[in-house]
Tab-separated table of C-alpha atoms in Angstrom:
chain	number	residue	atom	x	y	z
A	213	MET	CA	-10.650	-62.529	30.890
A	214	ALA	CA	-8.438	-63.719	28.742
A	215	ASP	CA	-10.245	-66.064	26.351
A	216	PRO	CA	-8.767	-69.705	27.514
A	217	GLY	CA	-6.871	-70.544	23.433
A	218	GLU	CA	-5.419	-66.871	23.656
A	219	ASP	CA	-3.459	-67.382	27.147
A	220	ALA	CA	-2.522	-71.529	25.971
A	221	PHE	CA	-1.412	-69.891	22.603
A	222	GLU	CA	1.092	-67.292	24.619
A	223	GLN	CA	1.895	-69.708	26.918
A	224	LEU	CA	3.030	-71.429	24.396
A	225	VAL	CA	4.536	-69.060	22.191
A	226	ALA	CA	6.645	-67.549	25.751
A	227	VAL	CA	8.334	-71.259	25.582
A	228	LEU	CA	9.874	-70.940	22.156
A	229	ASN	CA	12.754	-69.689	21.798
A	230	TYR	CA	12.812	-68.120	17.883
A	231	PRO	CA	15.736	-66.701	15.786
A	232	MET	CA	16.291	-63.416	15.788
A	233	PHE	CA	17.137	-61.693	12.171
A	234	VAL	CA	18.372	-58.150	11.834
A	235	VAL	CA	16.063	-56.631	8.652
A	236	THR	CA	18.039	-53.085	7.144
A	237	THR	CA	16.400	-51.336	4.789
A	238	ARG	CA	16.352	-47.596	2.467
A	239	ALA	CA	14.357	-45.752	0.816
A	240	ASP	CA	14.297	-42.056	0.897
A	241	GLY	CA	18.182	-41.498	1.613
A	242	VAL	CA	16.782	-42.875	4.603
A	243	ALA	CA	18.582	-46.337	6.508
A	244	ALA	CA	17.081	-48.129	9.104
A	245	GLY	CA	16.990	-51.364	10.810
A	246	CYS	CA	15.376	-53.408	13.996
A	247	LEU	CA	15.829	-56.454	15.492
A	248	VAL	CA	12.619	-58.978	14.477
A	249	GLY	CA	11.128	-61.766	16.163
A	250	PHE	CA	9.316	-62.698	13.402
A	251	ALA	CA	10.423	-63.792	9.867
A	252	SER	CA	10.118	-67.421	8.233
A	253	GLN	CA	10.475	-69.316	4.979
A	254	THR	CA	7.712	-70.276	3.165
A	255	SER	CA	8.278	-71.593	-0.118
A	256	ILE	CA	10.829	-73.350	-0.973
A	257	HIS	CA	10.640	-73.604	-5.267
A	258	PRO	CA	10.482	-69.947	-5.972
A	259	PRO	CA	12.494	-68.737	-2.731
A	260	ARG	CA	10.269	-66.617	-0.592
A	261	PHE	CA	10.961	-65.251	2.705
A	262	LEU	CA	8.273	-63.700	5.281
A	263	VAL	CA	9.339	-60.818	7.655
A	264	GLY	CA	6.815	-59.189	9.568
A	265	LEU	CA	6.689	-55.888	10.915
A	266	SER	CA	5.756	-54.008	14.092
A	267	ARG	CA	3.473	-50.962	12.571
A	268	LYS	CA	4.625	-48.544	15.780
A	269	ASN	CA	8.651	-49.104	14.149
A	270	HIS	CA	10.887	-46.248	12.146
A	271	THR	CA	12.267	-49.161	10.199
A	272	PHE	CA	8.750	-49.795	9.207
A	273	ARG	CA	7.516	-46.540	7.917
A	274	VAL	CA	10.636	-46.128	5.791
A	275	ALA	CA	10.148	-50.210	4.235
A	276	THR	CA	6.424	-48.629	3.494
A	277	THR	CA	8.183	-47.571	0.414
A	278	ALA	CA	11.979	-49.880	-0.043
A	279	THR	CA	11.506	-51.943	-2.536
A	280	HIS	CA	14.123	-54.158	-1.075
A	281	LEU	CA	15.145	-55.527	2.572
A	282	ALA	CA	18.363	-57.343	3.515
A	283	VAL	CA	18.187	-59.872	6.892
A	284	HIS	CA	20.878	-60.950	9.151
A	285	VAL	CA	21.619	-63.114	11.211
A	286	PHE	CA	24.435	-63.073	14.430
A	287	ASP	CA	26.417	-65.413	16.388
A	288	HIS	CA	26.712	-65.192	20.136
A	289	ASP	CA	30.399	-63.004	19.352
A	290	HIS	CA	28.673	-60.332	17.684
A	291	LEU	CA	25.369	-60.054	20.392
A	292	ASP	CA	25.849	-56.303	20.718
A	293	VAL	CA	25.159	-55.657	17.251
A	294	ALA	CA	21.913	-57.548	17.701
A	295	GLU	CA	20.942	-55.439	21.065
A	296	LEU	CA	21.839	-52.366	19.043
A	297	PHE	CA	19.000	-52.832	16.935
A	298	GLY	CA	16.618	-54.284	19.443
A	299	SER	CA	17.376	-51.893	22.106
A	300	GLN	CA	16.828	-48.585	20.352
A	301	THR	CA	15.201	-46.380	17.652
A	302	GLY	CA	15.411	-44.959	14.915
A	303	ASP	CA	12.879	-41.943	15.595
A	304	THR	CA	16.009	-40.771	18.245
A	305	VAL	CA	19.352	-43.156	17.108
A	306	ASN	CA	21.055	-43.379	14.278
A	307	LYS	CA	22.680	-46.806	14.713
A	308	PHE	CA	24.224	-47.008	11.571
A	309	GLU	CA	26.639	-44.365	13.690
A	310	ARG	CA	27.077	-47.098	16.398
A	311	CYS	CA	28.149	-50.409	14.227
A	312	SER	CA	30.245	-51.270	11.092
A	313	TRP	CA	28.038	-51.492	7.560
A	314	HIS	CA	28.420	-51.376	4.454
A	315	SER	CA	26.294	-50.227	1.112
A	316	GLY	CA	25.315	-53.229	-0.573
A	317	PRO	CA	22.599	-54.626	-3.419
A	318	ALA	CA	19.796	-52.247	-3.976
A	319	GLN	CA	21.753	-50.362	-1.690
A	320	LEU	CA	20.808	-51.263	1.469
A	321	PRO	CA	22.724	-51.192	4.317
A	322	ILE	CA	24.745	-54.822	5.424
A	323	LEU	CA	25.854	-55.022	8.398
A	324	ASP	CA	29.528	-55.702	8.332
A	325	ASP	CA	29.747	-58.382	11.701
A	326	ALA	CA	26.216	-60.021	10.622
A	327	ALA	CA	27.570	-63.895	10.414
A	328	ALA	CA	24.950	-64.518	6.979
A	329	TRP	CA	22.135	-62.112	5.220
A	330	PHE	CA	20.396	-61.923	2.677
A	331	ALA	CA	19.393	-58.946	-0.010
A	332	GLY	CA	15.819	-59.488	-0.737
A	333	GLU	CA	12.843	-57.658	-3.112
A	334	ILE	CA	9.892	-56.988	-1.010
A	335	LEU	CA	7.217	-58.795	-3.639
A	336	GLU	CA	4.104	-57.892	-1.167
A	337	ARG	CA	2.901	-56.319	1.753
A	338	PHE	CA	-0.195	-57.328	4.127
A	339	SER	CA	-1.708	-56.774	7.142
A	340	LEU	CA	-0.886	-59.787	9.536
A	341	GLY	CA	-2.555	-57.370	13.115
A	342	ASP	CA	0.088	-55.030	15.130
A	343	HIS	CA	2.830	-56.283	12.129
A	344	VAL	CA	2.812	-56.404	8.207
A	345	GLY	CA	4.196	-59.265	6.216
A	346	HIS	CA	7.230	-57.833	3.381
A	347	LEU	CA	7.017	-61.127	1.347
A	348	LEU	CA	10.611	-61.023	0.577
A	349	ALA	CA	12.385	-63.490	-2.933
A	350	PRO	CA	15.677	-63.561	-2.166
A	351	MET	CA	18.103	-61.657	-4.479
A	352	ASP	CA	21.689	-61.917	-3.387
A	353	GLY	CA	24.123	-62.654	-0.099
A	354	ARG	CA	25.983	-64.863	1.784
A	355	PRO	CA	25.553	-67.841	3.430
A	356	PRO	CA	26.959	-68.534	6.688
A	357	ARG	CA	31.035	-69.993	7.053
A	358	GLU	CA	30.438	-72.828	9.172
A	359	LEU	CA	27.277	-74.197	11.789
A	360	GLU	CA	26.851	-71.783	14.229
A	361	SER	CA	24.706	-70.809	17.178
A	362	TRP	CA	22.426	-68.234	16.405
A	363	VAL	CA	21.377	-65.222	18.516
A	364	SER	CA	18.030	-66.095	19.313
A	365	PHE	CA	14.260	-65.108	21.500
A	366	GLY	CA	16.446	-66.283	24.551
A	367	ASP	CA	19.418	-63.700	25.008
A	368	VAL	CA	17.731	-60.435	24.066
A	369	ARG	CA	13.809	-60.673	25.977
A	370	HIS	CA	15.502	-59.033	28.482
A	371	LEU	CA	15.852	-56.234	25.736
A	372	GLU	CA	13.549	-52.617	26.518
A	373	PRO	CA	12.393	-52.311	23.082
A	374	GLY	CA	13.271	-49.091	20.911
A	375	HIS	CA	9.271	-49.008	20.504
A	376	GLU	CA	6.842	-51.226	21.027
A	377	ALA	CA	5.353	-54.027	19.448
């Protein structure tokens, strides 16, 4: 039987509609990327951002030796790109062959259809349970051109993930 506190927590977070991000990286000549829901700004001065990557994920395995991550947000016109990175695994599919991208700062794959993105240097990694936190110091990026409605959890809740979380 589930702990009452855990049950209440799970019911609460099930109704939250977090923004979703596509995180990409490159290490040892391998590009990887995945859809991420566990991410947040953690500091204003200095600016810091935390990305949680599932230990079961291909992107996590590539990120273990990476020095940087790129964090992308998408508007609803490009939901298909978020779905690609959320429903396929890099273990079997080259996602970058199925979307438009270019090499950006620190040789990171930058997704051309993103409404906004930033690249960050990985300062620290630490366990968050079944995910590993990657603390980033932003170093470059492209801000949104206008106030847009971002892809959120409610938009991708139906996806079958490439890997279990």
